[in-house]
Amino acid sequence: MHIMEGFLPHPWWEIWFALSLPVVAYGVHRINRMIKDNRETLPLLAVAGAFVFVLSSLKLPSVTGSCSHPTGTGMGSIIFGPWITSVLAVIVLVYQAVFLAHGGLTTLGANVFSMGIAGPMVGYLVYRAAMRSGLHLFLAVFLAATLADWATYLVTALQLALAFPAASGGAYASFEAFAAVFAITQVPLAAVEGAVTALMFKYIVELRSDVLVRMNVVSAKAVAVLKEAAA
Amino acid sequence: MHNLLDDYAHHNALRDVSPRLKLFIGLASMLICVSSPYPAAPLFVALFLSLAAVLLARIPVRIYSRLLLLPLSFALLSAGVVALMQGEGRVLLQMQLLGIDLAVRQEGASLALLLLARTFGGMCSLYFIALSTPMIEIFATLKSLRIPYSVIELSMMIYRYIFVFLDQAARIHSAQVMRLGDAGAKSSLHSFAMLASVLFLRSWEQGERLVLAMDSRCYDGKLNIMEQAGKATSLQMLIVAVYLLLASTIAVLGRGAFLL
């Protein structure tokens, strides 16, 4: 859910830039360290970023006939962790603004915060918690991707509500209104993205499980169990 | 439409104008739009930059107007919510929806109009940059602005691979459609997941090959790019200065006729 160019008024777009900046700076620091240790991760990160862009520009099939775009950030944060995903999100969001007119540059800070920081953070934490409590991998992935999307919508609704508090009832009332609009249009789509991400993991485990093991997403033992169950 | 904007960036009539100047116009226009308290200044910015894109950069009018229509639906939706939530004053429009009273009041309506104008002006500024300046020149400019090297490097590689993967995704998609992969909700869900995972695996393998290719060409962590674009002439700078001065004057003074 991108906020468009020019939509956030004066103090708010600066505030969201200020909130996003330290996280992204830390992400850049992490990337620099990763490259120093292991130079070949940079091209891999690059193809992952391009993948997120392409995924988010594809139309998601949906039952109601309406279409929407997956965010792809749940996927990113499961594989690369939230910090690095935030840097990828900045780059991808700039390209989306410039090539597809999704989002904008003054609203970049707010969009990075909702899609590149809040969503991936939630997705990552949910994924780790679910794996620790022994849930099935695919269920954990589904939950992480779905909840990451929901977190993104809630933060976007909050950003819009804070910038445009209702005349009666203040920011809370308009938060309800924006959240209601998203709830109707976006919540089912988040579940679709969760399902798609889980299916993706199924195919990846089947074909190239070594990628996931190398990125520390799942242990080699868990992969062996999954493959045995599938066979 | 995926490489549409990019194609024009490489072949437009403003291609050889200094990229810094073009970036500066776009960004400054955006700032004027977002800080203008009345719709007049964003509309002026939209008009000026659209004329510049069509007359100076020679972007076909039909394509330019189609680009402007793209983001309109989201803008209208969000502005609609704002119009309903906001403000006091005269009731302009009232209706009942599912038993809830909805009323558009004066303040809400003018705020919604202002937002639409700002979005419109901002979109024109974005398109001005996107249609007139190739990415590679933006990278060179970013480099001189001391953005961390790893980020620029990452952006350049992502930029390259976006086009490779869009192409692959389109091909996989048409292969799936030809085999009725989009028949029914369940199979389209499966097809989409298959497309996404194949794309991920292919991109990963592409990345591994890229590492090999770059290593064998002595990649040491730095891709060098040449900044070959021209410098801004004083006439161009004068025009830009006059335009920005006009736009900011309108932003400060421009109540008048545009207030509802």
Tab-separated table of C-alpha atoms in Angstrom, chain B:
chain	number	residue	atom	x	y	z
B	1	MET	CA	4.455	-1.092	-20.127
B	2	HIS	CA	7.548	-1.988	-18.230
B	3	ASN	CA	10.366	-0.382	-20.130
B	4	LEU	CA	8.268	2.422	-21.457
B	5	LEU	CA	9.500	5.141	-19.132
B	6	ASP	CA	13.043	3.935	-19.437
B	7	ASP	CA	12.935	3.958	-23.240
B	8	TYR	CA	11.874	7.574	-23.242
B	9	ALA	CA	14.548	8.469	-20.733
B	10	HIS	CA	17.129	7.360	-23.283
B	11	HIS	CA	15.571	8.913	-26.370
B	12	ASN	CA	13.977	12.171	-25.391
B	13	ALA	CA	14.946	15.613	-26.624
B	14	LEU	CA	16.193	16.720	-23.182
B	15	ARG	CA	18.529	13.732	-22.949
B	16	ASP	CA	21.701	15.823	-23.141
B	17	VAL	CA	20.736	18.475	-20.632
B	18	SER	CA	22.674	18.238	-17.384
B	19	PRO	CA	21.151	15.475	-15.214
B	20	ARG	CA	21.808	17.499	-12.093
B	21	LEU	CA	19.698	20.332	-13.407
B	22	LYS	CA	16.865	17.973	-14.327
B	23	LEU	CA	16.975	16.235	-10.965
B	24	PHE	CA	17.037	19.613	-9.261
B	25	ILE	CA	13.954	20.840	-11.160
B	26	GLY	CA	12.039	17.677	-10.301
B	27	LEU	CA	12.940	17.612	-6.625
B	28	ALA	CA	12.442	21.340	-6.095
B	29	SER	CA	9.031	21.144	-7.809
B	30	MET	CA	8.058	18.295	-5.515
B	31	LEU	CA	9.010	20.294	-2.446
B	32	ILE	CA	7.031	23.299	-3.663
B	33	CYS	CA	4.000	21.083	-4.278
B	34	VAL	CA	4.112	19.399	-0.905
B	35	SER	CA	4.586	22.622	1.052
B	36	SER	CA	2.132	24.779	-0.860
B	37	PRO	CA	-0.951	25.529	1.253
B	38	TYR	CA	-3.201	26.129	-1.769
B	39	PRO	CA	-3.834	24.120	-4.926
B	40	ALA	CA	-2.640	26.909	-7.252
B	41	ALA	CA	1.094	26.206	-7.021
B	42	PRO	CA	0.887	22.430	-7.586
B	43	LEU	CA	-1.353	23.030	-10.582
B	44	PHE	CA	1.127	25.555	-11.970
B	45	VAL	CA	3.957	23.049	-11.454
B	46	ALA	CA	1.915	20.339	-13.167
B	47	LEU	CA	1.171	22.593	-16.126
B	48	PHE	CA	4.761	23.797	-16.541
B	49	LEU	CA	6.375	20.379	-16.237
B	50	SER	CA	3.791	18.726	-18.482
B	51	LEU	CA	4.468	21.346	-21.133
B	52	ALA	CA	8.186	20.787	-20.676
B	53	ALA	CA	7.763	17.018	-21.035
B	54	VAL	CA	5.579	17.274	-24.127
B	55	LEU	CA	7.099	20.268	-25.931
B	56	LEU	CA	10.759	20.207	-24.864
B	57	ALA	CA	11.369	16.506	-24.251
B	58	ARG	CA	8.937	15.555	-27.043
B	59	ILE	CA	7.127	12.795	-25.188
B	60	PRO	CA	4.007	11.861	-27.209
B	61	VAL	CA	0.904	13.454	-25.692
B	62	ARG	CA	-1.106	10.240	-25.775
B	63	ILE	CA	1.464	8.331	-23.764
B	64	TYR	CA	2.017	11.166	-21.325
B	65	SER	CA	-1.694	11.520	-20.573
B	66	ARG	CA	-2.053	7.765	-20.095
B	67	LEU	CA	0.788	7.865	-17.572
B	68	LEU	CA	-0.961	10.601	-15.629
B	69	LEU	CA	-4.173	8.574	-15.408
B	70	LEU	CA	-2.407	5.574	-13.819
B	71	PRO	CA	-2.191	6.756	-10.216
B	72	LEU	CA	-5.512	8.559	-10.287
B	73	SER	CA	-7.636	5.765	-8.789
B	74	PHE	CA	-5.694	5.523	-5.544
B	75	ALA	CA	-5.536	9.301	-5.266
B	76	LEU	CA	-9.309	9.589	-5.667
B	77	LEU	CA	-9.965	6.840	-3.122
B	78	SER	CA	-7.746	8.333	-0.432
B	79	ALA	CA	-8.878	11.873	-1.120
B	80	GLY	CA	-12.458	10.628	-0.821
B	81	VAL	CA	-11.805	9.282	2.674
B	82	VAL	CA	-10.175	12.555	3.661
B	83	ALA	CA	-13.109	14.539	2.278
B	84	LEU	CA	-15.539	12.495	4.371
B	85	MET	CA	-13.548	12.628	7.582
B	86	GLN	CA	-12.563	16.228	7.685
B	87	GLY	CA	-13.773	19.539	8.632
B	88	GLU	CA	-16.511	21.857	9.476
B	89	GLY	CA	-18.540	24.353	7.577
B	90	ARG	CA	-21.298	24.130	5.049
B	91	VAL	CA	-22.418	20.646	4.088
B	92	LEU	CA	-21.872	20.210	0.382
B	93	LEU	CA	-23.055	16.672	-0.147
B	94	GLN	CA	-24.822	14.228	2.082
B	95	MET	CA	-25.680	10.615	1.621
B	96	GLN	CA	-26.513	7.486	3.529
B	97	LEU	CA	-24.464	4.349	3.155
B	98	LEU	CA	-25.281	1.204	5.128
B	99	GLY	CA	-27.048	3.306	7.701
B	100	ILE	CA	-24.087	5.633	8.274
B	101	ASP	CA	-24.457	9.311	7.556
B	102	LEU	CA	-21.758	10.511	5.249
B	103	ALA	CA	-21.311	14.189	4.684
B	104	VAL	CA	-18.776	16.109	2.696
B	105	ARG	CA	-18.188	19.475	4.290
B	106	GLN	CA	-16.502	22.550	2.998
B	107	GLU	CA	-13.204	22.115	4.796
B	108	GLY	CA	-12.910	18.446	3.942
B	109	ALA	CA	-13.664	19.098	0.299
B	110	SER	CA	-11.056	21.826	-0.056
B	111	LEU	CA	-8.465	19.676	1.726
B	112	ALA	CA	-9.230	16.796	-0.621
B	113	LEU	CA	-8.864	19.097	-3.618
B	114	LEU	CA	-5.558	20.377	-2.267
B	115	LEU	CA	-4.321	16.800	-1.835
B	116	LEU	CA	-5.356	15.884	-5.354
B	117	ALA	CA	-3.551	18.935	-6.705
B	118	ARG	CA	-0.405	18.136	-4.721
B	119	THR	CA	-0.430	14.530	-5.881
B	120	PHE	CA	-0.956	15.667	-9.442
B	121	GLY	CA	1.906	18.166	-9.287
B	122	GLY	CA	4.118	15.602	-7.569
B	123	MET	CA	3.360	12.988	-10.201
B	124	CYS	CA	4.296	15.431	-12.959
B	125	SER	CA	7.595	16.150	-11.199
B	126	LEU	CA	8.316	12.435	-10.850
B	127	TYR	CA	7.489	11.802	-14.483
B	128	PHE	CA	9.629	14.717	-15.531
B	129	ILE	CA	12.654	13.066	-13.911
B	130	ALA	CA	11.730	9.574	-15.099
B	131	LEU	CA	11.090	10.584	-18.702
B	132	SER	CA	14.043	12.882	-19.186
B	133	THR	CA	16.921	11.318	-17.257
B	134	PRO	CA	18.348	7.801	-17.744
B	135	MET	CA	19.023	5.943	-14.497
B	136	ILE	CA	22.723	5.614	-15.196
B	137	GLU	CA	23.121	9.384	-15.027
B	138	ILE	CA	21.172	9.491	-11.797
B	139	PHE	CA	23.637	6.950	-10.380
B	140	ALA	CA	26.554	9.119	-11.378
B	141	THR	CA	24.922	12.090	-9.678
B	142	LEU	CA	24.204	10.057	-6.540
B	143	LYS	CA	27.823	8.995	-6.457
B	144	SER	CA	28.964	12.582	-6.357
B	145	LEU	CA	26.502	13.167	-3.497
B	146	ARG	CA	28.391	10.610	-1.400
B	147	ILE	CA	25.646	8.037	-1.044
B	148	PRO	CA	27.357	4.890	0.350
B	149	TYR	CA	29.035	2.946	-2.396
B	150	SER	CA	27.434	-0.373	-1.582
B	151	VAL	CA	23.969	1.134	-1.961
B	152	ILE	CA	24.698	2.572	-5.407
B	153	GLU	CA	26.304	-0.679	-6.476
B	154	LEU	CA	23.295	-2.607	-5.264
B	155	SER	CA	20.927	-0.192	-7.027
B	156	MET	CA	22.759	-0.544	-10.311
B	157	MET	CA	22.642	-4.317	-10.240
B	158	ILE	CA	18.990	-4.336	-9.188
B	159	TYR	CA	18.245	-1.955	-12.035
B	160	ARG	CA	19.895	-4.266	-14.518
B	161	TYR	CA	18.097	-7.367	-13.286
B	162	ILE	CA	14.658	-5.826	-13.046
B	163	PHE	CA	14.447	-5.896	-16.822
B	164	VAL	CA	15.850	-9.404	-17.115
B	165	PHE	CA	13.311	-10.784	-14.648
B	166	LEU	CA	10.339	-8.844	-15.976
B	167	ASP	CA	11.040	-10.442	-19.298
B	168	GLN	CA	11.242	-13.916	-17.798
B	169	ALA	CA	8.099	-13.365	-15.732
B	170	ALA	CA	6.191	-12.300	-18.846
B	171	ARG	CA	7.368	-15.383	-20.703
B	172	ILE	CA	6.508	-17.786	-17.893
B	173	HIS	CA	3.135	-16.119	-17.544
B	174	SER	CA	2.220	-16.541	-21.196
B	175	ALA	CA	3.354	-20.161	-21.091
B	176	GLN	CA	1.026	-20.710	-18.135
B	177	VAL	CA	-1.895	-18.947	-19.781
B	178	MET	CA	-1.463	-21.046	-22.907
B	179	ARG	CA	-1.813	-24.173	-20.790
B	180	LEU	CA	-4.919	-22.790	-19.047
B	181	GLY	CA	-2.970	-22.092	-15.876
B	182	ASP	CA	-5.269	-19.158	-15.170
B	183	ALA	CA	-8.517	-21.136	-15.269
B	184	GLY	CA	-10.211	-20.806	-11.912
B	185	ALA	CA	-9.046	-19.279	-8.647
B	186	LYS	CA	-7.226	-22.340	-7.366
B	187	SER	CA	-5.097	-23.000	-10.390
B	188	SER	CA	-4.263	-19.332	-10.870
B	189	LEU	CA	-3.051	-19.243	-7.275
B	190	HIS	CA	-0.881	-22.259	-7.941
B	191	SER	CA	0.386	-20.812	-11.205
B	192	PHE	CA	1.284	-17.577	-9.510
B	193	ALA	CA	3.179	-19.345	-6.756
B	194	MET	CA	4.976	-21.476	-9.315
B	195	LEU	CA	5.885	-18.424	-11.361
B	196	ALA	CA	7.196	-16.618	-8.299
B	197	SER	CA	9.272	-19.536	-7.059
B	198	VAL	CA	10.732	-20.337	-10.465
B	199	LEU	CA	11.555	-16.671	-10.828
B	200	PHE	CA	13.227	-16.661	-7.427
B	201	LEU	CA	15.299	-19.742	-8.204
B	202	ARG	CA	16.264	-18.473	-11.631
B	203	SER	CA	17.238	-15.123	-10.221
B	204	TRP	CA	19.289	-16.822	-7.541
B	205	GLU	CA	21.113	-18.913	-10.110
B	206	GLN	CA	21.571	-15.827	-12.241
B	207	GLY	CA	23.134	-14.184	-9.209
B	208	GLU	CA	25.548	-17.066	-8.737
B	209	ARG	CA	26.549	-16.843	-12.391
B	210	LEU	CA	26.942	-13.088	-12.023
B	211	VAL	CA	29.379	-13.608	-9.155
B	212	LEU	CA	31.437	-15.935	-11.340
B	213	ALA	CA	31.344	-13.611	-14.335
B	214	MET	CA	32.350	-10.594	-12.310
B	215	ASP	CA	35.063	-12.461	-10.469
B	216	SER	CA	36.611	-13.620	-13.691
B	217	ARG	CA	36.729	-9.986	-14.828
B	218	CYS	CA	38.602	-8.962	-11.668
B	219	TYR	CA	35.671	-7.363	-9.878
B	220	ASP	CA	37.026	-5.782	-6.710
B	221	GLY	CA	33.821	-4.367	-5.263
B	222	LYS	CA	33.627	-1.308	-7.466
B	223	LEU	CA	31.843	-0.819	-10.743
B	224	ASN	CA	33.010	2.346	-12.387
B	225	ILE	CA	30.614	4.521	-14.282
B	226	MET	CA	31.378	7.450	-16.469
B	227	GLU	CA	29.535	10.693	-16.066
B	228	GLN	CA	29.289	11.880	-19.629
B	229	ALA	CA	26.408	14.318	-19.508
B	230	GLY	CA	26.802	17.976	-20.253
B	231	LYS	CA	26.849	20.902	-17.890
B	232	ALA	CA	23.962	23.294	-17.511
B	233	THR	CA	24.173	26.461	-19.601
B	234	SER	CA	23.455	29.809	-18.006
B	235	LEU	CA	20.310	30.242	-20.109
B	236	GLN	CA	18.926	26.949	-18.787
B	237	MET	CA	19.747	27.936	-15.235
B	238	LEU	CA	18.022	31.275	-15.740
B	239	ILE	CA	14.851	29.588	-17.035
B	240	VAL	CA	14.824	27.167	-14.124
B	241	ALA	CA	15.365	29.964	-11.632
B	242	VAL	CA	12.497	32.012	-13.096
B	243	TYR	CA	10.210	28.987	-13.078
B	244	LEU	CA	11.001	28.062	-9.478
B	245	LEU	CA	10.633	31.682	-8.363
B	246	LEU	CA	7.232	31.894	-10.050
B	247	ALA	CA	6.100	28.595	-8.541
B	248	SER	CA	7.118	29.554	-5.020
B	249	THR	CA	5.527	32.995	-5.361
B	250	ILE	CA	2.281	31.330	-6.378
B	251	ALA	CA	2.651	28.920	-3.468
B	252	VAL	CA	2.902	31.813	-1.023
B	253	LEU	CA	0.337	34.152	-2.543
B	254	GLY	CA	-1.936	31.824	-4.442
B	255	ARG	CA	-5.224	31.870	-2.565
B	256	GLY	CA	-7.700	33.670	-4.677
B	257	ALA	CA	-9.712	31.891	-7.237
B	258	PHE	CA	-8.655	28.375	-6.307
B	259	LEU	CA	-10.149	28.373	-2.835
B	260	LEU	CA	-13.464	26.630	-2.761
